[in-house]
Amino acid sequence: MAPLEITASRADPALLDLPWEQPLEQWPDEILAALPRGISRHVVRFARVSGRVLAIKEISRDLAQREYDMLRVLGRMEIPCVEPFAVVSGRTSPTGDPLDAVLITRHLQFSLPYRAVFSQVSRQDTAHRLLDALAVLLVRLHLSGFYWGDVSLSNTLFRRDAGAFAAYLVDVETGSLHEQLTAGQRSYDLDLARTNIIGELMDLQAGDMFDPESDPVEIGDDLISRYEELWEALTSRERFSADERWRVSARIEKLNKLGFDVGELEITTDLDGTSLSIMPKVVDAGHHSRRLMRLTGIDAQENQARRLLNDLDQYRADTEQQLEDEEFVAHEWLQQQYEPVVRAVPRSMRSKLEPPEFFHEILEHKWFLSEKEGHDISLDETVRHYILNVLIHRPDEKSLITTETSALPIFDS
C-alpha cells in the first residue's frame, strides 16, 4: 500500500483521522458539515477538522497540486480567493485500488454559492448585484495578469457587503498567470463569462429560483458593459493641460466611488500636455488611517485619511518624486501642503473643524472652484475663499460635545 502524502503549509495531525481510504462521496455524514454547495464537475464535501470547516475536492494529483500552488500565489497577490490548506495524495481503498487525490481549502466564512443566494434573496436586482461583484473580481484578476479560463457564477463565492456582494474566486483549475494579459485573452474570458452566466440563469429559471420575466441574455450583456466601464475607468490614460490638475482629483474620486483605491499614480509631462495613468488596488478596512498615521503622525478617520493620502500621492507625482522614499515625500508634503493650510485657519475659527476634516474640505473646495473656473485654482486662493465664504458660517463643532445626544442641534448641510 502506497503511503499517504500530505502537502500543507501548516500541517494538522487531525487530517490523518479522516477516512482517506473511502471515496469522498461515501464519507459518513457525522464528519461532514451541512453547508450549501455550488455545482461542480468534481465531488466536493465540507468537513469539520480541529474546529474549522474545510472544503475538500476530489481531483487528480497533478491538478490538485497545480491549483494549490496557484491559490497560494493569488493569496500573496491579495486577490480575493479561498485559502489553500493542503493536498492529500497516495490514497487507496481497503482493497488497494487507487483513489484520486484531494485539494483542501479553508471554507470562506459567511460566503454563499450563487444558488444559495438566489434561494434566500428574492429581490429582482439580485442578479445584477451579483454580476457587479463578479465584474469587479474579473477586472481585478485581469489587472493582475490572471487568465481565469472558466468564468462562471458556479466558480465564485459571494459574501454580503453592506447591501451589495463581494465576489471570491474558488476554482482556478484552468487559470494561468501572465505578466500582462492580451486583449484577446481578456475578450475570451469575457465571452466565456457571458455564455456561462446566461446558461446558469436559464437553469435557475427552469428551477423556479429566478424571475421568469427576467432576460438572462440581457443580464449577461450587462456583465460585459459593467466590466468595460470599470476597465476603462481604471486603465485609460487621460490627457490634460498644465492648468487642469484638478482633473486628477476628479479621476481619483471616480475610482473611489467604483470601489477602488489608488495604488500608484503616474503623471508624465510632454510638449502636448500632461498624461495621467493610475494603478488601482483594493485595500482592507482601516488601511488608510493606519498608513497616514505611519507616514505623517496625523490621526484621521478612514475617509479623511483616504482623501489626504490621495493628495499625498498626487503631490508625489506632481513633484516627480515617485522614486523617492515614501516617508521622505510624506514629510515634505506635511510641511509644504498640510501644515500651511491648517495654520491658515484663524485662531477664532479653529474650533469649527478638526484639522484633517478642514484639509479634506479645502481639497473638495479646490476641486469645486477649479471645475467652476475651468482651470486649476491654487491652494492659497482656495483657502482664502473657503475661510471667507464657507468656514465663517459653520458652527463650532467642538462646542457641540454633550452627554445628551438629544441636545445636539441639527444643521442643514
Coordinates of C-alpha atoms in Angstrom, one line a residue:
M1 CA 0.0 0.0 0.0
A2 CA 1.4 3.4 -1.0
P3 CA 2.0 5.9 1.8
L4 CA -0.4 8.8 2.2
E5 CA 1.2 12.1 1.2
I6 CA 0.0 15.4 2.7
T7 CA 1.3 18.7 1.3
A8 CA 0.4 21.7 3.6
S9 CA 1.9 25.0 4.6
R10 CA 0.8 24.2 8.2
A11 CA 0.2 20.5 8.8
D12 CA -2.6 19.5 11.1
P13 CA -2.3 16.0 12.6
A14 CA -6.2 15.8 12.7
L15 CA -6.1 15.4 8.9
L16 CA -4.9 11.8 9.5
D17 CA -8.2 11.0 11.2
L18 CA -10.3 11.5 8.1
P19 CA -11.3 8.4 6.1
W20 CA -9.0 8.8 3.2
E21 CA -9.4 5.1 2.2
Q22 CA -13.0 5.9 1.1
P23 CA -14.2 7.8 -2.0
L24 CA -15.3 11.3 -0.9
E25 CA -18.9 10.7 -1.9
Q26 CA -19.1 7.8 0.6
W27 CA -17.8 9.7 3.6
P28 CA -20.2 9.4 6.6
D29 CA -22.5 12.3 7.5
E30 CA -21.2 12.6 11.0
I31 CA -17.9 14.1 9.9
L32 CA -19.4 16.4 7.3
A33 CA -20.6 19.9 7.6
A34 CA -24.0 20.6 6.1
L35 CA -23.2 23.8 4.1
P36 CA -24.6 24.9 0.7
R37 CA -22.6 23.7 -2.2
G38 CA -22.4 25.0 -5.7
I39 CA -22.4 23.0 -8.9
S40 CA -19.1 21.3 -9.6
R41 CA -17.7 18.8 -12.1
H42 CA -15.9 17.1 -9.1
V43 CA -17.1 15.6 -5.8
V44 CA -16.9 18.3 -3.1
R45 CA -17.7 17.9 0.6
F46 CA -17.2 20.1 3.7
A47 CA -15.7 18.6 6.8
R48 CA -15.0 19.8 10.3
V49 CA -11.4 19.5 11.4
S50 CA -9.9 21.0 14.6
G51 CA -12.7 23.5 14.9
R52 CA -12.5 24.7 11.4
V53 CA -14.5 23.9 8.3
L54 CA -12.6 22.7 5.3
A55 CA -13.8 22.3 1.7
I56 CA -12.5 19.0 0.2
K57 CA -12.5 18.4 -3.6
E58 CA -11.6 15.1 -5.2
I59 CA -9.4 15.6 -8.2
S60 CA -6.3 14.2 -9.9
R61 CA -3.0 14.8 -8.1
D62 CA -1.4 17.0 -10.7
L63 CA -4.5 19.3 -10.9
A64 CA -4.8 19.4 -7.1
Q65 CA -1.1 20.4 -6.7
R66 CA -1.3 23.0 -9.5
E67 CA -4.5 24.6 -8.1
Y68 CA -3.0 24.6 -4.5
D69 CA 0.1 26.4 -5.8
M70 CA -1.9 28.9 -7.8
L71 CA -4.2 29.8 -4.9
R72 CA -1.1 30.4 -2.7
V73 CA 0.3 32.8 -5.4
L74 CA -3.0 34.6 -5.7
G75 CA -3.3 34.9 -2.0
R76 CA 0.1 36.6 -1.8
M77 CA -1.1 39.0 -4.5
E78 CA -4.1 39.9 -2.3
I79 CA -6.6 38.5 -4.8
P80 CA -9.9 37.7 -3.1
C81 CA -9.9 33.9 -3.2
V82 CA -10.3 30.9 -1.0
E83 CA -7.2 29.9 1.1
P84 CA -5.5 26.6 0.2
F85 CA -5.0 24.3 3.1
A86 CA -3.5 21.0 1.8
V87 CA -3.2 18.4 -0.9
V88 CA -3.6 14.8 0.0
S89 CA -2.4 12.1 -2.4
G90 CA -1.4 8.5 -2.4
R91 CA -5.0 7.4 -1.4
T92 CA -6.0 3.8 -1.8
S93 CA -9.1 1.8 -1.0
P94 CA -9.0 -1.1 1.5
T95 CA -8.7 -3.4 -1.5
G96 CA -5.7 -1.5 -2.8
D97 CA -7.5 0.4 -5.6
P98 CA -6.0 3.9 -6.2
L99 CA -8.2 6.9 -5.4
D100 CA -8.0 10.4 -6.6
A101 CA -6.1 13.0 -4.6
V102 CA -8.0 15.8 -2.9
L103 CA -7.5 19.6 -2.7
I104 CA -8.4 21.0 0.6
T105 CA -9.2 24.7 1.1
R106 CA -10.5 26.7 4.1
H107 CA -14.2 27.4 3.9
L108 CA -14.8 31.1 3.4
Q109 CA -17.0 32.1 6.4
F110 CA -20.3 33.8 5.7
S111 CA -20.0 33.0 1.9
L112 CA -22.6 31.5 -0.3
P113 CA -22.7 29.9 -3.7
Y114 CA -24.9 31.8 -6.1
R115 CA -27.7 29.2 -6.0
A116 CA -27.9 29.7 -2.2
V117 CA -28.1 33.5 -2.7
F118 CA -31.0 33.2 -5.1
S119 CA -32.8 30.8 -2.8
Q120 CA -32.6 33.3 0.1
V121 CA -32.9 36.7 -1.7
S122 CA -35.9 37.4 -3.8
R123 CA -35.1 41.0 -4.9
Q124 CA -35.3 41.4 -8.6
D125 CA -31.9 43.1 -8.8
T126 CA -30.1 40.2 -7.1
A127 CA -28.7 39.0 -10.4
H128 CA -27.4 42.5 -11.3
R129 CA -25.7 42.9 -7.9
L130 CA -24.1 39.5 -8.1
L131 CA -22.8 40.4 -11.6
D132 CA -21.5 43.7 -10.3
A133 CA -19.4 41.8 -7.8
L134 CA -18.2 39.3 -10.4
A135 CA -17.3 42.2 -12.8
V136 CA -15.1 43.8 -10.1
L137 CA -13.4 40.5 -9.4
L138 CA -12.8 39.8 -13.1
V139 CA -11.3 43.3 -13.6
R140 CA -9.0 42.7 -10.6
L141 CA -7.9 39.4 -11.9
H142 CA -7.2 40.7 -15.3
L143 CA -5.3 43.7 -13.9
S144 CA -3.1 41.3 -12.0
G145 CA -2.4 39.2 -15.2
F146 CA -4.6 36.3 -14.2
Y147 CA -6.5 34.5 -17.0
W148 CA -9.4 32.6 -15.5
G149 CA -10.4 30.4 -18.4
D150 CA -13.6 29.2 -16.7
V151 CA -15.5 32.3 -15.6
S152 CA -18.9 31.5 -14.1
L153 CA -21.1 32.0 -11.1
S154 CA -20.5 28.4 -10.1
N155 CA -16.8 29.1 -9.6
T156 CA -17.4 32.1 -7.4
L157 CA -18.5 32.6 -3.8
F158 CA -20.3 35.6 -2.7
R159 CA -20.3 37.5 0.6
R160 CA -22.8 40.1 1.6
D161 CA -21.2 43.5 1.7
A162 CA -23.4 46.4 3.0
G163 CA -26.3 45.8 0.7
A164 CA -24.1 44.6 -2.1
F165 CA -22.0 41.5 -2.7
A166 CA -18.3 40.8 -2.7
A167 CA -17.0 38.0 -5.0
Y168 CA -14.3 35.5 -4.2
L169 CA -12.5 33.1 -6.6
V170 CA -13.0 29.4 -5.8
D171 CA -11.9 27.3 -8.8
V172 CA -8.6 28.0 -10.6
E173 CA -8.1 24.7 -12.4
T174 CA -8.0 26.4 -15.8
G175 CA -6.4 29.6 -14.7
S176 CA -2.9 30.8 -15.6
L177 CA -0.8 33.8 -14.5
H178 CA 0.9 36.1 -17.0
E179 CA 2.9 39.3 -16.8
Q180 CA 0.1 41.1 -18.7
L181 CA -3.0 39.7 -20.4
T182 CA -3.5 40.4 -24.1
A183 CA -6.8 41.9 -25.3
G184 CA -7.6 38.5 -26.8
Q185 CA -7.3 36.7 -23.5
R186 CA -9.5 39.2 -21.8
S187 CA -12.0 39.0 -24.6
Y188 CA -12.2 35.2 -24.4
D189 CA -12.6 35.3 -20.6
L190 CA -15.5 37.8 -21.0
D191 CA -17.2 35.8 -23.8
L192 CA -16.9 32.7 -21.7
A193 CA -18.3 34.5 -18.7
R194 CA -21.3 35.8 -20.7
T195 CA -22.1 32.3 -22.1
N196 CA -21.8 30.5 -18.8
I197 CA -23.8 33.1 -16.8
I198 CA -26.6 33.1 -19.3
G199 CA -26.8 29.3 -19.1
E200 CA -26.7 29.4 -15.3
L201 CA -29.5 31.9 -15.1
M202 CA -31.6 29.9 -17.5
D203 CA -31.1 26.9 -15.4
L204 CA -32.3 28.9 -12.3
Q205 CA -35.4 29.9 -14.2
A206 CA -36.1 26.3 -15.0
G207 CA -35.9 25.5 -11.3
D208 CA -38.2 28.4 -10.3
M209 CA -35.3 30.1 -8.5
F210 CA -35.1 33.2 -10.7
D211 CA -37.7 35.6 -12.1
P212 CA -39.2 34.1 -15.2
E213 CA -39.7 37.6 -16.7
S214 CA -36.0 38.5 -16.5
D215 CA -33.9 38.1 -19.6
P216 CA -30.7 36.1 -18.9
V217 CA -29.2 37.3 -22.2
E218 CA -29.7 40.9 -21.2
I219 CA -28.1 40.3 -17.8
G220 CA -25.2 38.5 -19.4
D221 CA -24.7 41.6 -21.7
D222 CA -24.9 43.8 -18.6
L223 CA -21.9 42.0 -17.1
I224 CA -19.8 42.9 -20.2
S225 CA -20.9 46.5 -20.0
R226 CA -20.1 46.8 -16.3
Y227 CA -16.7 45.2 -16.9
E228 CA -15.8 47.5 -19.8
E229 CA -16.9 50.6 -17.7
L230 CA -14.6 49.5 -14.9
W231 CA -11.7 48.6 -17.2
E232 CA -11.9 52.0 -19.0
A233 CA -12.1 53.9 -15.7
L234 CA -9.1 52.1 -14.2
T235 CA -6.8 51.8 -17.2
S236 CA -7.3 54.6 -19.6
R237 CA -4.7 57.3 -19.8
E238 CA -6.1 60.9 -19.6
R239 CA -4.5 64.0 -21.2
F240 CA -5.0 67.5 -19.9
S241 CA -3.2 70.8 -19.9
A242 CA -0.9 72.0 -17.1
D243 CA -3.6 74.3 -15.5
E244 CA -6.2 71.4 -15.2
R245 CA -4.6 69.5 -12.4
W246 CA -7.9 69.4 -10.6
R247 CA -9.0 66.7 -13.1
V248 CA -6.6 64.3 -11.3
S249 CA -8.7 64.6 -8.1
A250 CA -11.9 64.1 -10.2
R251 CA -10.4 60.9 -11.7
I252 CA -9.4 59.5 -8.3
E253 CA -12.8 60.4 -6.8
K254 CA -14.5 58.4 -9.6
L255 CA -12.3 55.4 -8.8
N256 CA -13.2 55.6 -5.1
K257 CA -16.9 55.6 -6.0
L258 CA -16.3 52.5 -8.1
G259 CA -14.8 50.7 -5.1
F260 CA -11.1 51.1 -5.9
D261 CA -8.3 53.0 -4.3
V262 CA -5.2 54.4 -5.9
G263 CA -2.2 52.1 -5.6
E264 CA 0.1 54.0 -7.9
L265 CA -0.3 57.4 -9.6
E266 CA 1.9 58.2 -12.6
I267 CA 1.9 61.7 -14.2
T268 CA 4.1 62.5 -17.1
T269 CA 4.5 65.8 -18.9
D270 CA 5.4 66.4 -22.6
L271 CA 5.0 69.1 -25.2
D272 CA 1.4 68.2 -25.8
G273 CA 0.3 68.4 -22.2
T274 CA 0.1 66.1 -19.2
S275 CA -0.7 62.4 -19.2
L276 CA -2.2 60.6 -16.2
S277 CA -2.1 56.8 -15.5
I278 CA -3.5 55.2 -12.4
M279 CA -2.8 51.7 -11.0
P280 CA -5.9 50.7 -8.9
K281 CA -6.0 48.4 -5.9
V282 CA -8.5 47.4 -3.2
V283 CA -7.4 47.6 0.4
D284 CA -8.7 46.4 3.7
A285 CA -10.7 48.4 6.2
G286 CA -8.6 50.9 8.3
H287 CA -5.7 50.8 5.8
H288 CA -5.8 54.5 5.1
S289 CA -5.9 55.7 8.6
R290 CA -3.0 53.4 9.6
R291 CA -0.9 54.4 6.6
L292 CA -1.5 58.1 7.2
M293 CA -0.6 57.8 10.9
R294 CA 2.6 55.8 10.0
L295 CA 3.7 58.4 7.4
T296 CA 2.7 61.7 8.9
G297 CA 1.5 61.2 12.5
I298 CA -1.9 62.6 11.5
D299 CA -4.8 60.9 13.4
A300 CA -7.8 60.9 11.0
Q301 CA -10.9 59.0 10.2
E302 CA -10.8 56.4 7.4
N303 CA -12.4 58.6 4.7
Q304 CA -10.5 61.7 5.8
A305 CA -7.2 59.6 5.6
R306 CA -8.1 58.3 2.1
R307 CA -8.6 61.9 0.8
L308 CA -5.4 63.1 2.4
L309 CA -3.4 60.2 1.1
N310 CA -4.8 60.8 -2.4
D311 CA -3.4 64.3 -2.2
L312 CA -0.1 63.0 -0.9
D313 CA 0.1 60.6 -3.9
Q314 CA -0.8 63.4 -6.3
Y315 CA 1.9 65.6 -4.7
R316 CA 4.4 62.9 -5.1
A317 CA 3.6 62.6 -8.8
D318 CA 3.4 66.4 -9.4
T319 CA 6.8 66.9 -7.9
E320 CA 8.2 63.8 -9.8
Q321 CA 9.3 62.0 -6.6
Q322 CA 7.8 58.6 -7.4
L323 CA 11.3 57.0 -6.9
E324 CA 12.0 58.8 -3.6
D325 CA 11.4 57.2 -0.3
E326 CA 7.7 57.4 0.7
E327 CA 8.5 58.6 4.2
F328 CA 10.7 61.4 2.9
V329 CA 8.0 62.7 0.5
A330 CA 5.3 62.4 3.2
H331 CA 7.4 64.7 5.5
E332 CA 7.8 67.2 2.7
W333 CA 4.1 67.1 1.9
L334 CA 3.3 67.7 5.6
Q335 CA 5.5 70.8 5.6
Q336 CA 4.6 72.2 2.2
Q337 CA 0.9 71.2 1.9
Y338 CA -0.9 70.2 5.0
E339 CA 0.6 72.3 7.8
P340 CA 0.4 75.7 5.9
V341 CA -3.3 75.1 5.1
V342 CA -4.1 74.1 8.7
R343 CA -2.2 77.1 10.2
A344 CA -4.1 79.4 7.8
V345 CA -7.2 79.0 9.9
P346 CA -7.7 82.0 12.2
R347 CA -7.5 81.1 15.9
S348 CA -11.1 82.2 16.4
M349 CA -12.3 79.6 13.9
R350 CA -10.2 76.6 14.9
S351 CA -12.9 75.0 17.0
K352 CA -15.2 74.8 13.9
L353 CA -13.5 71.7 12.4
E354 CA -10.7 69.3 13.2
P355 CA -7.6 69.8 11.1
P356 CA -7.9 66.7 9.0
E357 CA -11.5 67.5 8.2
F358 CA -10.6 71.1 7.4
F359 CA -7.9 70.0 5.0
H360 CA -10.3 67.5 3.4
E361 CA -12.9 70.2 2.9
I362 CA -10.2 72.5 1.4
L363 CA -9.4 69.8 -1.2
E364 CA -13.1 69.4 -2.0
H365 CA -13.5 73.2 -2.3
K366 CA -10.4 73.4 -4.6
W367 CA -11.9 70.8 -6.9
F368 CA -15.2 72.7 -6.9
L369 CA -13.6 76.1 -7.7
S370 CA -11.3 74.6 -10.3
E371 CA -14.2 72.9 -12.1
K372 CA -16.3 76.0 -12.0
E373 CA -13.5 78.2 -13.4
G374 CA -12.2 75.6 -15.9
H375 CA -8.6 75.8 -14.7
D376 CA -6.6 74.9 -11.7
I377 CA -7.1 77.1 -8.6
S378 CA -4.1 77.4 -6.2
L379 CA -4.3 76.1 -2.7
D380 CA -3.7 79.5 -1.2
E381 CA -6.5 81.0 -3.2
T382 CA -8.8 78.1 -2.2
V383 CA -8.0 78.5 1.5
R384 CA -8.8 82.3 1.4
H385 CA -12.1 81.7 -0.4
Y386 CA -13.2 78.8 1.8
I387 CA -12.5 80.7 5.1
L388 CA -14.3 83.9 3.9
N389 CA -17.3 82.2 2.3
V390 CA -17.8 78.8 4.0
L391 CA -15.9 78.3 7.2
I392 CA -17.1 81.6 8.8
H393 CA -20.7 80.4 8.6
R394 CA -20.1 77.0 10.1
P395 CA -21.0 76.2 13.8
D396 CA -18.3 75.3 16.3
E397 CA -18.2 71.5 16.2
K398 CA -16.0 71.4 19.2
S399 CA -18.7 73.1 21.3
L400 CA -21.3 70.5 20.3
I401 CA -19.9 67.8 22.5
T402 CA -22.5 66.9 25.1
T403 CA -23.5 63.9 27.2
E404 CA -27.1 64.1 25.8
T405 CA -27.5 63.2 22.2
S406 CA -31.0 64.8 22.2
A407 CA -29.3 68.1 23.0
L408 CA -27.4 68.2 19.7
P409 CA -28.8 70.8 17.3
I410 CA -29.5 69.8 13.8
F411 CA -27.9 71.8 10.9
D412 CA -28.8 71.8 7.3
S413 CA -26.0 70.5 5.1

